[in-house]
XYZ file of C-alpha atoms in Angstrom:
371
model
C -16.589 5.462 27.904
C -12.775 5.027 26.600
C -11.337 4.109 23.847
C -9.682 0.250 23.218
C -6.215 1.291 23.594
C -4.669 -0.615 20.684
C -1.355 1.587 19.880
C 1.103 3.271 21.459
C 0.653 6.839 21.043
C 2.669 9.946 20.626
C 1.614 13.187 22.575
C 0.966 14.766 19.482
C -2.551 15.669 18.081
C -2.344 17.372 14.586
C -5.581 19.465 14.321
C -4.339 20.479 10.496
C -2.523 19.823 7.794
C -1.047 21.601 4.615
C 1.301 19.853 1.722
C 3.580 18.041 3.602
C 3.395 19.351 7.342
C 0.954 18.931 9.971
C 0.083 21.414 12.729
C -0.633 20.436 16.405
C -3.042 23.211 18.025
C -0.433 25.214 19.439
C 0.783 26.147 15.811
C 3.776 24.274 15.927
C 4.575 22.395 12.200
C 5.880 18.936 11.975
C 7.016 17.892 8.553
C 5.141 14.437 7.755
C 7.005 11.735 6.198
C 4.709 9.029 6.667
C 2.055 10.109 5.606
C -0.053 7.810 8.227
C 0.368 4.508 7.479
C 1.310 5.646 3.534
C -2.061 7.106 2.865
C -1.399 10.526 2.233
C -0.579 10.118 -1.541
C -0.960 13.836 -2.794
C -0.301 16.115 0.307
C -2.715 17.591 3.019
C -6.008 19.339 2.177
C -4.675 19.513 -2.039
C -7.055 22.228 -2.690
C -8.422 20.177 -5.607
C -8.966 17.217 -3.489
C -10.834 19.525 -1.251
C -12.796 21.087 -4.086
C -13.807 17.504 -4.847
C -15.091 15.987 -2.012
C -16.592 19.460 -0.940
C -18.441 19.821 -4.430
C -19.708 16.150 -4.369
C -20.984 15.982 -0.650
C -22.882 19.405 -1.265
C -24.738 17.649 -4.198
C -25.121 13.426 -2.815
C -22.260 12.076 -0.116
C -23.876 8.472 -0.758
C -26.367 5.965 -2.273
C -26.147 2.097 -2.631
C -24.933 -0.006 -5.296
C -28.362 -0.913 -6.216
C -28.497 2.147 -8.872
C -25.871 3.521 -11.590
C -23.343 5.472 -10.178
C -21.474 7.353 -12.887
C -18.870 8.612 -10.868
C -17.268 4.387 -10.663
C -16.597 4.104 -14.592
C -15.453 7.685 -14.262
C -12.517 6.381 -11.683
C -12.431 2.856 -13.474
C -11.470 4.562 -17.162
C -9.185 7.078 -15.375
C -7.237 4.114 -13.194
C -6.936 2.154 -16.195
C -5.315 4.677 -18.239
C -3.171 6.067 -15.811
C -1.868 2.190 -14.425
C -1.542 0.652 -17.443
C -4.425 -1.957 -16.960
C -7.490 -0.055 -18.847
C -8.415 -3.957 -19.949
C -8.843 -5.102 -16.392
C -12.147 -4.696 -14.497
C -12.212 -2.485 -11.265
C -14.196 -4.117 -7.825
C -14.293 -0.878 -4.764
C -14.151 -1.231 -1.503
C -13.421 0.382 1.401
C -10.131 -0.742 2.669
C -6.506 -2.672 1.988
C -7.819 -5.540 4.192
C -11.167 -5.846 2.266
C -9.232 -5.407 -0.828
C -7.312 -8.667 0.178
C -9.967 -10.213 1.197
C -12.198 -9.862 -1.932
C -8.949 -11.171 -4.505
C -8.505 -14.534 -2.208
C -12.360 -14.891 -1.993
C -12.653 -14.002 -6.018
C -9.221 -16.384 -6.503
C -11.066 -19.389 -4.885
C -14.457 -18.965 -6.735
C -13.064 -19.061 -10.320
C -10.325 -21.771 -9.149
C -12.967 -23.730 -6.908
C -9.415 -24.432 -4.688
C -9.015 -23.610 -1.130
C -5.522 -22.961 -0.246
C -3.441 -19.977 -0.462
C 0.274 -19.566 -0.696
C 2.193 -16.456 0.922
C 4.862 -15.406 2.204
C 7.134 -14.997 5.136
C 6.900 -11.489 7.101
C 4.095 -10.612 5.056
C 1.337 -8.390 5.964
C -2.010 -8.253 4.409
C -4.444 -6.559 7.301
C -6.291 -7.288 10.180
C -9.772 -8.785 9.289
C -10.149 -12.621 9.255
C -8.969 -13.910 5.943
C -6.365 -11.083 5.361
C -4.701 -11.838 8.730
C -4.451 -15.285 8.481
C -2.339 -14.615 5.199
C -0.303 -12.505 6.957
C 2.960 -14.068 8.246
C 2.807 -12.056 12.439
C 1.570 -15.140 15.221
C 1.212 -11.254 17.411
C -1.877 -10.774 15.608
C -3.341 -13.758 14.554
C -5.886 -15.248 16.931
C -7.200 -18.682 17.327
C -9.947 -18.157 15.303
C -8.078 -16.952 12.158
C -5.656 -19.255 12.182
C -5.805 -22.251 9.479
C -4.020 -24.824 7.995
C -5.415 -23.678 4.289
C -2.257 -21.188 3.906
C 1.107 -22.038 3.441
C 3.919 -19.506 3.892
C 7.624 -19.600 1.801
C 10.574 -17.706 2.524
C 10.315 -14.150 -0.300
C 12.321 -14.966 -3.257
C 12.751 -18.724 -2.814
C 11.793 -19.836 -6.156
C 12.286 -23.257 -5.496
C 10.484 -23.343 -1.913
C 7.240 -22.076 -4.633
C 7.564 -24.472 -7.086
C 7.507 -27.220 -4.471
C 4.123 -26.175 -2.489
C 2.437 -25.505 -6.099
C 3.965 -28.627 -7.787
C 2.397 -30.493 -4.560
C -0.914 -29.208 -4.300
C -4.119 -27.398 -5.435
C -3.614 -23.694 -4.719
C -5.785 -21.020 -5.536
C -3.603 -18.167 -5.312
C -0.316 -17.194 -4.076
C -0.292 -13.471 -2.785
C 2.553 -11.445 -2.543
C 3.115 -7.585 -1.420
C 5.029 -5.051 -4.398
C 7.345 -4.393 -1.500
C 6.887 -5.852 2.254
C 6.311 -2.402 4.182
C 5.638 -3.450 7.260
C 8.215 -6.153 7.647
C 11.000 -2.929 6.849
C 10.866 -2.691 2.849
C 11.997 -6.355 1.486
C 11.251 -6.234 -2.204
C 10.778 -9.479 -4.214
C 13.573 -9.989 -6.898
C 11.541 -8.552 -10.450
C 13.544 -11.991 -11.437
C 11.639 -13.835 -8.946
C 8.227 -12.109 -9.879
C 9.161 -13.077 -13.292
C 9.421 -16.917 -12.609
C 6.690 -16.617 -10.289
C 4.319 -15.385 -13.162
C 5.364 -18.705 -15.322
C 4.696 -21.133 -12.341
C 1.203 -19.586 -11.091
C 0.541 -19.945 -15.399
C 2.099 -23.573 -15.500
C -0.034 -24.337 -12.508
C -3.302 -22.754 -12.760
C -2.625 -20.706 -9.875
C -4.150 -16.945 -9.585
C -1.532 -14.703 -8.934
C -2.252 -11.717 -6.294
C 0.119 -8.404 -6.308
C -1.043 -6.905 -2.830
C -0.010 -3.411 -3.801
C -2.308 -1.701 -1.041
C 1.030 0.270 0.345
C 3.257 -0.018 -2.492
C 1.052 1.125 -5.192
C -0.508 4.447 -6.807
C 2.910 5.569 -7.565
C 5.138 5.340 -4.913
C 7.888 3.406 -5.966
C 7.974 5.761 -9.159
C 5.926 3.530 -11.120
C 2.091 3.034 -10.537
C 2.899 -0.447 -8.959
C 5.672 -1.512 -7.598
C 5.469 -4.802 -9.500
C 5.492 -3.078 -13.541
C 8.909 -2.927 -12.604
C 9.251 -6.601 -13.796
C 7.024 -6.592 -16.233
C 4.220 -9.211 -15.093
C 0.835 -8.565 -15.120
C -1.067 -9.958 -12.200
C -4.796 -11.723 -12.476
C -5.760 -9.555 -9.162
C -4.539 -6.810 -7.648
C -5.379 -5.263 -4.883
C -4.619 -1.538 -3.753
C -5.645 1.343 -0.743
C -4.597 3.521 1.356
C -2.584 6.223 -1.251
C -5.931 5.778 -3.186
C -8.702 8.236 -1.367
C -5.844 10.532 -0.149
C -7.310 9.794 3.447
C -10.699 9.126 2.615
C -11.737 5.811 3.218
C -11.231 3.593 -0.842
C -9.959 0.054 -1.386
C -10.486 -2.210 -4.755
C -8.988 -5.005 -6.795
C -8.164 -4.771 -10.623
C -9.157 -8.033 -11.915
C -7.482 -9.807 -15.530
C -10.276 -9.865 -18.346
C -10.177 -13.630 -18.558
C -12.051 -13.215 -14.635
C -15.871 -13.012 -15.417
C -18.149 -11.848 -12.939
C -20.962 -13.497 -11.733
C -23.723 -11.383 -9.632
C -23.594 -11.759 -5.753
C -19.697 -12.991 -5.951
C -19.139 -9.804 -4.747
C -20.786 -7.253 -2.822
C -20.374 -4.252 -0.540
C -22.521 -1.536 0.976
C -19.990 1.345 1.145
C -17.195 0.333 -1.407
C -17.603 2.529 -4.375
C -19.979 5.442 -2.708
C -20.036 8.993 -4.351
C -18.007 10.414 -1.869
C -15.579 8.172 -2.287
C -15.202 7.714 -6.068
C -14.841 12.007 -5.699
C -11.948 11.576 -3.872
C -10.555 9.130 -5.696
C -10.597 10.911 -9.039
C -9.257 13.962 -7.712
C -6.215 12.037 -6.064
C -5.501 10.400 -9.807
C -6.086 14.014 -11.418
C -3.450 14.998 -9.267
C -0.622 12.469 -9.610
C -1.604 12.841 -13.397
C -1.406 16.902 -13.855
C 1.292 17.156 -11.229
C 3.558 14.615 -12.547
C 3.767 12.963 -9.091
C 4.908 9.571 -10.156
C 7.911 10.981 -12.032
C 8.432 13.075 -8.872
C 8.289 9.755 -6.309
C 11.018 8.432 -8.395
C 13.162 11.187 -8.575
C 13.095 12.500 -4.995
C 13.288 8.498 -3.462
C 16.317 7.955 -5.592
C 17.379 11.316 -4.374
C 16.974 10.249 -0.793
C 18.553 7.266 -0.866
C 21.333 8.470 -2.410
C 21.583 10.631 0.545
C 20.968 8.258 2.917
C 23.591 5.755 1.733
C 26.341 8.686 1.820
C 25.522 8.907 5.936
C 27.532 5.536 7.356
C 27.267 4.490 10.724
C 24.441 3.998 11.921
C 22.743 3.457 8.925
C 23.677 -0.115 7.899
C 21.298 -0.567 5.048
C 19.002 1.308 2.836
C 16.079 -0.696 1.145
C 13.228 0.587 -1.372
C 12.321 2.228 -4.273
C 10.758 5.799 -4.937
C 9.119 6.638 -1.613
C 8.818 3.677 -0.045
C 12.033 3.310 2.018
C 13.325 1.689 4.889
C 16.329 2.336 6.659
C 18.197 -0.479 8.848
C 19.981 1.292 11.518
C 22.631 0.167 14.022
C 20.650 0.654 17.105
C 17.057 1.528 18.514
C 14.925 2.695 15.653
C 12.030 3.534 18.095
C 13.963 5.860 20.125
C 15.748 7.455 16.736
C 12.325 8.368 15.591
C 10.897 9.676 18.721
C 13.868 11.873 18.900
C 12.857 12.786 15.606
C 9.568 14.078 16.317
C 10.090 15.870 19.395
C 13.354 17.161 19.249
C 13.210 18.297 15.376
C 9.377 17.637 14.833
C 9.873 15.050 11.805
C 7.317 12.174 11.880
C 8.346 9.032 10.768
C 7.317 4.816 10.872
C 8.494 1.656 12.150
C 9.131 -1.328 11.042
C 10.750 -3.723 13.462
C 13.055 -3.333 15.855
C 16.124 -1.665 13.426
C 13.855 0.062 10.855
C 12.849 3.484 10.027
C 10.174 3.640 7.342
C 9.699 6.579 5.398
C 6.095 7.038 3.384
C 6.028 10.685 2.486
C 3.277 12.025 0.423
C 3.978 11.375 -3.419
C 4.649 15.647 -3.843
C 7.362 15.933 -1.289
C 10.666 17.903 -2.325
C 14.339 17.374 -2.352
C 14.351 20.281 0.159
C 12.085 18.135 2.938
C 14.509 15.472 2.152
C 17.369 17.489 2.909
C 16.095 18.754 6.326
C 15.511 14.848 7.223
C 19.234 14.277 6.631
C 20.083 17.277 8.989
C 17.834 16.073 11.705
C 18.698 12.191 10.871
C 22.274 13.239 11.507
């Protein structure tokens, strides 16, 4: 038996990892700034993250929601505290797509409407709901696609306030940064009005910050930068630090009612380990203060460079840069001829996603292999 072959894929298999650089088997060291896919919020095999999991699997890896699980208010109180949204309630999961899937689902229970609004090149994952909000006819099969969302072009406040001056939505849902489109950041402006026409409307509003969030852009979410607060909010992938953690933050005024909701592994021991260690990290290492100063560093850098680099988008960590020429080629020269690993996005874009810890130093040995 094979694999599906779903990606393209690099002849490289790292076998380890420390901090910021992986190792294939032969020993050679690639310095990672991607992080896969963004994940990697707190760098390779952290020895407390390690500790963690290690510690918790020894004693129980896993029982079902059906009984208390300490270790879920544990992560709920520290989330809150460290975000900024201790008053919100905390839903786990296992996943940025679930996570997506659970705010619409939640949005259309306590709205009892059926339509969503999004947005163009948005991406929201790959299971049924979340890929029909997600703005890519590539991936979207016959079977997901519906008439019940409507997409706008990002920062058109007026295209908005037509569709929800028109009719019934439940929820528009919009990204802290589009990542995989190449880093196009809504306006904190346009978040701002958006926040008063979701109110004026009755509307849920939906920050998807699965790859923006847990401190990459140098604050916790990408969106406190205009200083909204979201009903839902969904988050991922920098979460579990690689281990497998998704959940929404809902607003206070969103009571639960039993069976809404439900999931066999969201919130399991192992996970909830991981997940506290990753937030004791950014917490005692200052990581989010770090994000912002090293991103800003980098693109400061990066906008000093010229041709090819036409444009550089982001904030903190999270940055894309638009180059004059074939961005797929620049990064595979990047990983085999100076062992850097890098992302995509589109045809022009390199997207960077280092871990949250990563150094001025890594950034300057990017620039000398970027140039």
């Amino acid at each position: 038996m094979n694999c599906f072959d779903v990606y393209s894929l690099y002849e490289i298999e790292p076998v380890k990892g420390v901090g910021s650089y992986v190792f294939d088997a032969d020993g050679n060291s690639y310095l990672d700034l991607y992080g896969g896919h963004a994940v990697i919020s707190i760098g390779h095999a952290h020895p407390r993250y390690v500790e963690a999991i290690s510690n918790q699997v020894a004693k129980l890896g896993f029982y079902s929601n059906s009984v208390l699980n300490s270790l879920q208010q544990q992560l709920a109180e520290k989330l809150g505290k460290l975000s900024g949204y201790s008053d919100y309630s905390l839903f786990l999961c296992n996943s940025g797509a679930e996570a997506n899937e659970n705010a619409v689902k939640l949005a259309s229970f306590v709205t009892g409407r059926d339509r969503i609004l999004a947005f163009a090149k948005s991406f929201h994952g790959r299971t049924s709901g979340a890929v029909a909000l997600t703005d890519n006819p590539r991936i979207v099969s016959p079977f997901n696609s519906t008439d019940k969302v409507t997409f706008v072009p990002l920062n058109d406040i007026e295209a908005v306030e037509k569709e929800l001056s028109t009719q019934q939505y439940a929820a528009v849902i919009i990204e802290g940064i589009q990542g995989v489109a190449g880093i196009y950041m809504p306006d904190d402006d346009f978040l701002v009005k958006l926040r008063e026409l979701t109110l004026k409307y009755g509307t849920k509003l939906i920050l998807d910050e699965v790859q923006s969030g847990y401190g990459r852009t140098g604050r916790f979410f990408a969106h406190q930068y205009s200083g909204i607060r979201p009903d839902i909010i969904s988050m991922a992938k920098g979460m579990g630090n690689g281990f497998p953690v998704g959940g929404i933050l809902i607003a206070p005024d969103i009571k639960p009612i039993k069976g809404m909701l439900g999931t066999t592994f969201g919130g399991n021991h192992l996970a909830c380990a991981a997940a506290i260690a990753v937030l004791d990290v950014i917490d005692s290492e200052k990581l989010i203060e770090n994000a912002a100063e090293v991103g800003q560093y980098a693109i400061e850098q990066l906008n000093k460079l010229g041709t090819p680099v036409k444009e550089v988008r982001g904030r903190g960590l999270m940055i894309g840069i638009e180059i004059d020429g074939d961005a797929s080629a620049a990064r595979r020269k990047l990983l085999f001829d100076n062992h850097i690993f890098t992302g995509g996005a589109g045809a022009t874009t390199i997207r960077l996603l280092p871990a949250l810890n990563v150094t001025k130093q890594h950034i300057d040995q990017f620039i000398e292999a970027f140039k």
